[in-house]
Coordinates of C-alpha atoms and ligand atoms in Angstrom, one line a residue:
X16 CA 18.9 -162.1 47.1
X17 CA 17.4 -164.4 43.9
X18 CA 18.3 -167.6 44.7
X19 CA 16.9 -171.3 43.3
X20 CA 16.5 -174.4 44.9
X21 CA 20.0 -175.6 44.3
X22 CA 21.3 -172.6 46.4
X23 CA 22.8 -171.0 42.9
X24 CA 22.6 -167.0 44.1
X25 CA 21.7 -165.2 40.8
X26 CA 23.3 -161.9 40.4
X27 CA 23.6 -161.5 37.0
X28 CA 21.3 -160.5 34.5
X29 CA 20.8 -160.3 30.6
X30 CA 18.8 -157.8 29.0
X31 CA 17.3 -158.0 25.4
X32 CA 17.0 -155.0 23.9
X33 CA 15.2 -156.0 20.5
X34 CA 14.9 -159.7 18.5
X35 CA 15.6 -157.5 15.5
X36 CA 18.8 -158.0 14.0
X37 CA 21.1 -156.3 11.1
X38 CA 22.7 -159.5 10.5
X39 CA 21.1 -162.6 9.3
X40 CA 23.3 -165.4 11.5
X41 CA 21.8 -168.9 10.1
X42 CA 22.1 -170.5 13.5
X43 CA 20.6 -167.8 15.4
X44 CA 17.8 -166.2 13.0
X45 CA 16.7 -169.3 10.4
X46 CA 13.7 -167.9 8.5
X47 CA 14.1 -165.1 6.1
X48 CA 10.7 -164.0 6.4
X49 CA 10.8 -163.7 10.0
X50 CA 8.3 -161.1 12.4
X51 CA 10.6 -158.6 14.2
X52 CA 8.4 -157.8 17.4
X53 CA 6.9 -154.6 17.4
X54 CA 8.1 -152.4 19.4
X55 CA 4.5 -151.7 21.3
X56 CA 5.1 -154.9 22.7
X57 CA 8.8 -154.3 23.7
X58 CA 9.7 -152.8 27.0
X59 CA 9.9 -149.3 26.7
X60 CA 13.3 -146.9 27.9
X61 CA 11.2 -146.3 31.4
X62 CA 9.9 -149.6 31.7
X63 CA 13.7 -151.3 31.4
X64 CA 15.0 -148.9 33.8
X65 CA 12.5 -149.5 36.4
X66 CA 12.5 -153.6 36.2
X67 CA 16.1 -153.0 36.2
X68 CA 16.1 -151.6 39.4
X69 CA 13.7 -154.1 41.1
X70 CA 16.4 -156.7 40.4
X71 CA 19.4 -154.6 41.2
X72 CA 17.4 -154.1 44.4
X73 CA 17.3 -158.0 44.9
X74 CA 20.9 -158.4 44.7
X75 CA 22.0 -158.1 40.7
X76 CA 25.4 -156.8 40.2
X77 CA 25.8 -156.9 36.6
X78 CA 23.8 -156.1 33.6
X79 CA 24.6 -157.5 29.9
X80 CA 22.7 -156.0 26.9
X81 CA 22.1 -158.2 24.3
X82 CA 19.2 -159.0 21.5
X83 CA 18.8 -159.4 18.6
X84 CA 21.2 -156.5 18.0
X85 CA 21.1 -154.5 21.1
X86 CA 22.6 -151.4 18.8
X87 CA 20.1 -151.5 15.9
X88 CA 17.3 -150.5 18.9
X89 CA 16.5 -146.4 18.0
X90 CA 16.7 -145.4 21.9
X91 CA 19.9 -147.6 22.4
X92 CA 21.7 -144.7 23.6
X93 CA 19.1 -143.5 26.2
X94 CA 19.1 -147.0 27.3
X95 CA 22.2 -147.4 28.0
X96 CA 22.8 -143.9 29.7
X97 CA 20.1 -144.8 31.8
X98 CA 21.1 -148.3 33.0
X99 CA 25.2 -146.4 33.6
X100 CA 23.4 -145.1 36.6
X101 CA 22.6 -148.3 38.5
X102 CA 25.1 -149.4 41.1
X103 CA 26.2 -152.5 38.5
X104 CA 29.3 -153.2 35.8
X105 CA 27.3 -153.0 32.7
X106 CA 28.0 -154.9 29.6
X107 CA 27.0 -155.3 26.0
X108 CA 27.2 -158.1 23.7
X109 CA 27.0 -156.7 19.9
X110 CA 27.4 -158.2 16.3
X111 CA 29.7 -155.1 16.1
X112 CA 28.9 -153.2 13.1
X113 CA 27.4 -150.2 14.8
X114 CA 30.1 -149.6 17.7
X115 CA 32.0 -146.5 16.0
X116 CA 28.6 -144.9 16.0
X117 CA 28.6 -145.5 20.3
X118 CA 32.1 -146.2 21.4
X119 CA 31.7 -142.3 23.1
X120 CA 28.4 -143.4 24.7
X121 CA 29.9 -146.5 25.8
X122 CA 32.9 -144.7 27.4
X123 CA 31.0 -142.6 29.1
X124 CA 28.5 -145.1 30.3
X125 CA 31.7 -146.8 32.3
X126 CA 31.2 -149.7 29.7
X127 CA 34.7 -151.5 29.9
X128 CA 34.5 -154.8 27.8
X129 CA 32.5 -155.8 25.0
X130 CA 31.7 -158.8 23.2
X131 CA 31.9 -158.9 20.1
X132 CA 30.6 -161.5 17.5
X133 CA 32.6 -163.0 14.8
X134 CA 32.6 -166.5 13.5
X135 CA 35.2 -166.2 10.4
X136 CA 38.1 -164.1 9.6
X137 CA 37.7 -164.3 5.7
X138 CA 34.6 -162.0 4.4
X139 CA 33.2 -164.4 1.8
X140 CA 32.8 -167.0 4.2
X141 CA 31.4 -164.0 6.4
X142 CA 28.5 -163.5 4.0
X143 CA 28.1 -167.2 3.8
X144 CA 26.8 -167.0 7.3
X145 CA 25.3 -163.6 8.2
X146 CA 24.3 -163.0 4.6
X147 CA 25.3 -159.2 4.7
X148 CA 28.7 -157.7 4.0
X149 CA 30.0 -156.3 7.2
X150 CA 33.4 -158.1 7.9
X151 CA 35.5 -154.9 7.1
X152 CA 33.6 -152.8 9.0
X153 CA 33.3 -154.9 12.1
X154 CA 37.1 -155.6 11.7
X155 CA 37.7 -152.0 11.9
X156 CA 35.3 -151.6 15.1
X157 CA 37.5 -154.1 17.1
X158 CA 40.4 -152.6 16.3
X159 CA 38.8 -149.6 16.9
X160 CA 37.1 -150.7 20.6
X161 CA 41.0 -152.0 21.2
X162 CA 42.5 -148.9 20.4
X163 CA 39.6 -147.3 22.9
X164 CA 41.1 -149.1 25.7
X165 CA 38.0 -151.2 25.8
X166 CA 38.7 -155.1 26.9
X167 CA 37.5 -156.6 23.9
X168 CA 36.2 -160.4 23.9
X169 CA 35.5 -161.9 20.2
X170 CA 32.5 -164.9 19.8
X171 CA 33.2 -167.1 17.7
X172 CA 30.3 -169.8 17.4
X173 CA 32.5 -173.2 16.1
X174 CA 30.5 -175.3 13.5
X175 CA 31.7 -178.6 12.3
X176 CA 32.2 -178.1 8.1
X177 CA 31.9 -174.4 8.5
X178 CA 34.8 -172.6 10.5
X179 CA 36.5 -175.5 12.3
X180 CA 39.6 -175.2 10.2
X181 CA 40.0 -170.8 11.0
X182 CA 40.4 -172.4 15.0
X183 CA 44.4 -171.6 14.5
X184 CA 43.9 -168.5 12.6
X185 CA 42.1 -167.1 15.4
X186 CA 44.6 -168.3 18.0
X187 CA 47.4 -166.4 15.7
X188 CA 45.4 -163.3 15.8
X189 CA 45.8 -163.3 19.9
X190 CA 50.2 -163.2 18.9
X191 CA 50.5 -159.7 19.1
X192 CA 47.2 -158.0 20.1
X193 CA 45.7 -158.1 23.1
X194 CA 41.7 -159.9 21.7
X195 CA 40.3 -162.3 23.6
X196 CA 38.7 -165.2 21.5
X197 CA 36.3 -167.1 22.9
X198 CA 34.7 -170.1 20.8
X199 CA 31.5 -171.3 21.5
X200 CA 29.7 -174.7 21.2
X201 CA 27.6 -174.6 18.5
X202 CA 23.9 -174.7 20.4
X203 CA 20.5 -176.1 19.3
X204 CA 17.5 -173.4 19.5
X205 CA 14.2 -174.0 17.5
X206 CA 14.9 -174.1 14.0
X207 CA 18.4 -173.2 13.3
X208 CA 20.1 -176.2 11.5
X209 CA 21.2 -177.9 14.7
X210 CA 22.5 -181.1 14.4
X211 CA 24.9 -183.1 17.0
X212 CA 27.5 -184.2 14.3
X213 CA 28.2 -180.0 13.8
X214 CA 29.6 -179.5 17.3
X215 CA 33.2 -179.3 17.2
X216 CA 34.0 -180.0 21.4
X217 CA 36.0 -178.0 23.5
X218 CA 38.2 -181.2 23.7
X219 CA 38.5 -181.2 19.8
X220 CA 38.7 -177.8 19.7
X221 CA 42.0 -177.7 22.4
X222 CA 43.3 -181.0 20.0
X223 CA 43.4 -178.8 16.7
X224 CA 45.1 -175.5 18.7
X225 CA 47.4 -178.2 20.7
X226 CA 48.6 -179.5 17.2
X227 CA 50.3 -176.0 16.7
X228 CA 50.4 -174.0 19.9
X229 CA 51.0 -175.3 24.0
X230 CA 48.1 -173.8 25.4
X231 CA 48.4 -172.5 29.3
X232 CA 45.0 -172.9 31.4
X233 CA 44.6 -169.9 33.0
X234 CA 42.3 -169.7 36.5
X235 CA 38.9 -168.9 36.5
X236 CA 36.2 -168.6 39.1
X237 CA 32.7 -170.0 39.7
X238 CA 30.5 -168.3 37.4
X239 CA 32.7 -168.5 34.6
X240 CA 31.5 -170.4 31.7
X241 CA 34.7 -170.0 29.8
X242 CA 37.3 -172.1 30.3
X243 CA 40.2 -169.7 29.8
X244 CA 44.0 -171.0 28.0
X245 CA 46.9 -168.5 26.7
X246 CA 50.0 -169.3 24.7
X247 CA 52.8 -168.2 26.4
X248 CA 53.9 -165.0 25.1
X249 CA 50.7 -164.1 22.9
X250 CA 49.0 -160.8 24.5
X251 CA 45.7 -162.1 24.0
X252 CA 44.1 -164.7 25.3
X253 CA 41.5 -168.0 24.1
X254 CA 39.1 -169.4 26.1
X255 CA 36.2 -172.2 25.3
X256 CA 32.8 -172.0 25.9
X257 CA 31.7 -175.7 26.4
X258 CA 27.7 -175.4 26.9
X259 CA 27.2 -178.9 25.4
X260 CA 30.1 -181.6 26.0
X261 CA 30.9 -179.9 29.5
X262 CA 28.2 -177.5 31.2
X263 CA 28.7 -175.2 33.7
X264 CA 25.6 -175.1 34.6
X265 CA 26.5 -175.9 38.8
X266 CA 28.1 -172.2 38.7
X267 CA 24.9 -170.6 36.9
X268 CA 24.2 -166.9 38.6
X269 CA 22.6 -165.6 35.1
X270 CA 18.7 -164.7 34.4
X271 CA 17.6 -163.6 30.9
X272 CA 15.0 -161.4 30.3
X273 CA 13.6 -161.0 26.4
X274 CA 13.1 -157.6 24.7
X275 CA 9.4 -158.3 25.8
X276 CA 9.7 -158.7 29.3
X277 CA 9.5 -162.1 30.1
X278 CA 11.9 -163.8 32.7
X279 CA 14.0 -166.9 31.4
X280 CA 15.9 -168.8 34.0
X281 CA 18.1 -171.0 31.9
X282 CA 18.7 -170.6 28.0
X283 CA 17.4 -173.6 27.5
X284 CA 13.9 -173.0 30.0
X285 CA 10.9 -174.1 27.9
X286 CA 9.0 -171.9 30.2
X287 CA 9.0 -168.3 31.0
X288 CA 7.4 -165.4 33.4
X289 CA 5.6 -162.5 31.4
X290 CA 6.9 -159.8 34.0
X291 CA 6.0 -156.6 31.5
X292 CA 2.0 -157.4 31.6
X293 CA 2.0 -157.6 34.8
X294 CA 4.1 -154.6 35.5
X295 CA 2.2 -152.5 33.1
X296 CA -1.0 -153.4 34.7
X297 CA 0.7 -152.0 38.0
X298 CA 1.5 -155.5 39.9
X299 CA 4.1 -156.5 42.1
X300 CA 6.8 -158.3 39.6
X301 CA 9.2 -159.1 43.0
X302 CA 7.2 -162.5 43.9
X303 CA 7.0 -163.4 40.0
X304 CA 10.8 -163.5 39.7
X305 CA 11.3 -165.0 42.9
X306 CA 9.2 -167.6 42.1
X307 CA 10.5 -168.3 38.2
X308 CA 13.8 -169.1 39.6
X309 CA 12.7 -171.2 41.9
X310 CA 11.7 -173.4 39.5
X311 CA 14.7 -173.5 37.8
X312 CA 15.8 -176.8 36.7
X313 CA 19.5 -178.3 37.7
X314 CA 20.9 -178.1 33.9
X315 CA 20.3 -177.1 30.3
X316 CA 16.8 -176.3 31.0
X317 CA 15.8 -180.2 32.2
X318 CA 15.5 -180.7 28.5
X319 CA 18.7 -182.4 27.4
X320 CA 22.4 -183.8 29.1
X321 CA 25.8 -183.4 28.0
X322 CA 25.2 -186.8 25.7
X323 CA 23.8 -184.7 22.9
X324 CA 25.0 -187.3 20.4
X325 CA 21.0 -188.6 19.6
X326 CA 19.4 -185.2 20.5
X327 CA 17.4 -183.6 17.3
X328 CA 17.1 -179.3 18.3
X329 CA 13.2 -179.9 17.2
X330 CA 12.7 -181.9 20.6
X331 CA 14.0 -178.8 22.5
X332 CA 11.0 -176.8 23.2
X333 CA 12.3 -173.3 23.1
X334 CA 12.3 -169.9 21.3
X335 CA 14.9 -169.4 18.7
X336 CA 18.2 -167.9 19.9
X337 CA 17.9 -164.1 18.2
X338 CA 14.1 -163.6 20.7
X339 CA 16.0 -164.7 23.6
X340 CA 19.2 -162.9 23.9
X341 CA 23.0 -164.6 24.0
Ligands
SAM405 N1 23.7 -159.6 18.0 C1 24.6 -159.7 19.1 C2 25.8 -160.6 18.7 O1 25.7 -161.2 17.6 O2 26.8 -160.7 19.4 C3 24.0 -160.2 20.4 C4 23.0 -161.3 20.3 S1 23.6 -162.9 19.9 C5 22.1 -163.9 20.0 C6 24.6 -163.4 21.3 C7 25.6 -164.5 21.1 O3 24.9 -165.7 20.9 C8 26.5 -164.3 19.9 O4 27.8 -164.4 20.3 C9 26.1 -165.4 19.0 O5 27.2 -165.8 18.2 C10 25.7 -166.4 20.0 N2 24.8 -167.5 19.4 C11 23.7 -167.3 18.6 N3 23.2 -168.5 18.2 C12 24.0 -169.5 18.7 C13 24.0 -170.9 18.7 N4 23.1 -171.6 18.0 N5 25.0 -171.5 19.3 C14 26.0 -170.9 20.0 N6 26.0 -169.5 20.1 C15 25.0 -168.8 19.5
SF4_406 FE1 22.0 -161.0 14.8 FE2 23.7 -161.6 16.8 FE3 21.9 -163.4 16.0 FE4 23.8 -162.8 14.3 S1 24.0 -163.8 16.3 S2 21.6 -162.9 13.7 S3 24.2 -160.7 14.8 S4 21.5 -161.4 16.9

């Protein structure tokens, strides 16, 4: 069992398959000119498999790929048909735009929700942000992931000035399909524009939806970091993901580790545990990982509280968000 010093059990990891990225997201990937990792220093399909079992062997019951773009990676498939064979529910979150190429390999890895990244619902302001042209076709891969029988769960990061005002247009797109939107705090990472007066809150968020709609709080459990709401009578649902005006950090059970093997116990950890080096050079990795979460810190990485109003992102030391995995 992986647990820290505040008794949090951790059975729940994140996997980043790449930092590269089809998409150009401004709050996730800033510069244009930015070094994708090679992949000689990425973990390799044998190398994920194996570390993956050393933590499934400590007590991890769920895997969630992520990157970069976990789907852009060349061996994605092998990856994931791999990883299907570990005793865990696996998961992916994806910018979308590649899923009709995989929705058969990610039926028949047992993949049954997917999370799926979309911060606007009008494709010029989709450019705006991503800077490639991909709306239709990632429009068409939810519907298509729907149609699949997948449980589909949209992202949709909430910036104050930039896609505040599509909250309600969102929540009318849960009427009469069954998507589950789930908007996210806008969260500072090394050099992506952050600045306190862009967050639009979860409680400012439920004020604009309450204006129109009576939202229903639905129950969650301890390791949720939605907080989950329906409108009566809509078949999806809406939940909020308050990182920075309401933490959940109390419930954490998650670990990251990056495309090139090093552990991360909080998003927001300035440090981290090269696990690959050590692995490739034939060490024990069990002690390293037992030992990084033990020096977890209580919430948001030690490096900020839920009064973000005065932070600046450039005190945050950190990696930028697309090198760690969401
Ligand atoms: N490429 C995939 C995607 O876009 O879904 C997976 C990686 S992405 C880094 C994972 C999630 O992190 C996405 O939902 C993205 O919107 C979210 N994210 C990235 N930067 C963020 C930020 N600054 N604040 C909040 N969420 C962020
Ligand atoms: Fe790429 Fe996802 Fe980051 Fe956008 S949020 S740049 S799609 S990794």
């Amino acid at each position: 069992m992986i647990k820290d010093t505040f008794n949090r059990v951790h059975d729940y990891l994140r996997i980043s398959l790449t930092d590269n990225c089809n998409l150009r997201c401004f709050y996730c990937m800033p510069e244009e000119d930015y070094h994708f990792t090679p992949a000689s220093r990425l973990m390799q399909v044998d190398e994920i498999e194996a570390i993956a079992r050393i933590f499934v062997s400590e007590g991890i019951k769920k895997i969630r790929l992520t990157g970069g773009e976990p789907l852009v990676r060349k061996d994605a498939r092998t990856i994931i048909e791999r990883l299907s064979t570990l005793p865990v529910a696996l998961t992916m979150t994806t910018n979308g735009t590649r899923l009709h190429e995989f929705a058969d390999t990610l039926e028949a890895a047992n993949i049954r929700s997917l999370n799926i990244s979309l911060d606007t619902l009008q494709s010029d302001k989709f450019h705006l942000l991503t800077r490639r042209n991909q709306f239709d076709l990632i429009m068409n891969n939810i519907r298509l992931m729907m149609s699949r029988g997948f449980n589909v769960k949209v992202n949709v990061v909430v910036m104050k000035g930039i896609n505040e005002t599509e909250i309600n247009d969102f929540i009318a797109w849960t009427k009469d399909e069954p998507v589950h939107v789930r908007f996210i705090e806008f969260m500072p990472f090394s050099g992506n524009h952050w600045k306190s007066d862009k967050v639009f809150t979860w409680h400012e968020i439920l004020e604009k939806i309450s204006s129109s709609y009576a939202p229903e709080p639905l129950t969650g459990d301890l390791h949720d970091t939605a907080k989950k709401y329906q409108i009566p009578g809509h078949k999806g649902t809406f939940a909020v993901i308050s990182t920075m005006s309401a933490p959940f950090c109390n419930g954490c059970n998650r670990i990251r580790l990056t495309a090139d093997g090093k552990i991360k116990n909080c998003l927001f950890s300035s440090d981290e545990t090269d696990l690959l080096t050590p692995f490739r050079n034939g060490e024990q990795i069990l002690p390293l990982i037992h030992q990084n979460i033990l020096s977890k810190k209580k919430e948001l990485g030690g490096q900020f509280t839920a009064d973000f109003s005065h932070l600046h992102a450039e005190e945050i030391a950190n990696r930028s968000m697309i090198t760690i995995g969401g």
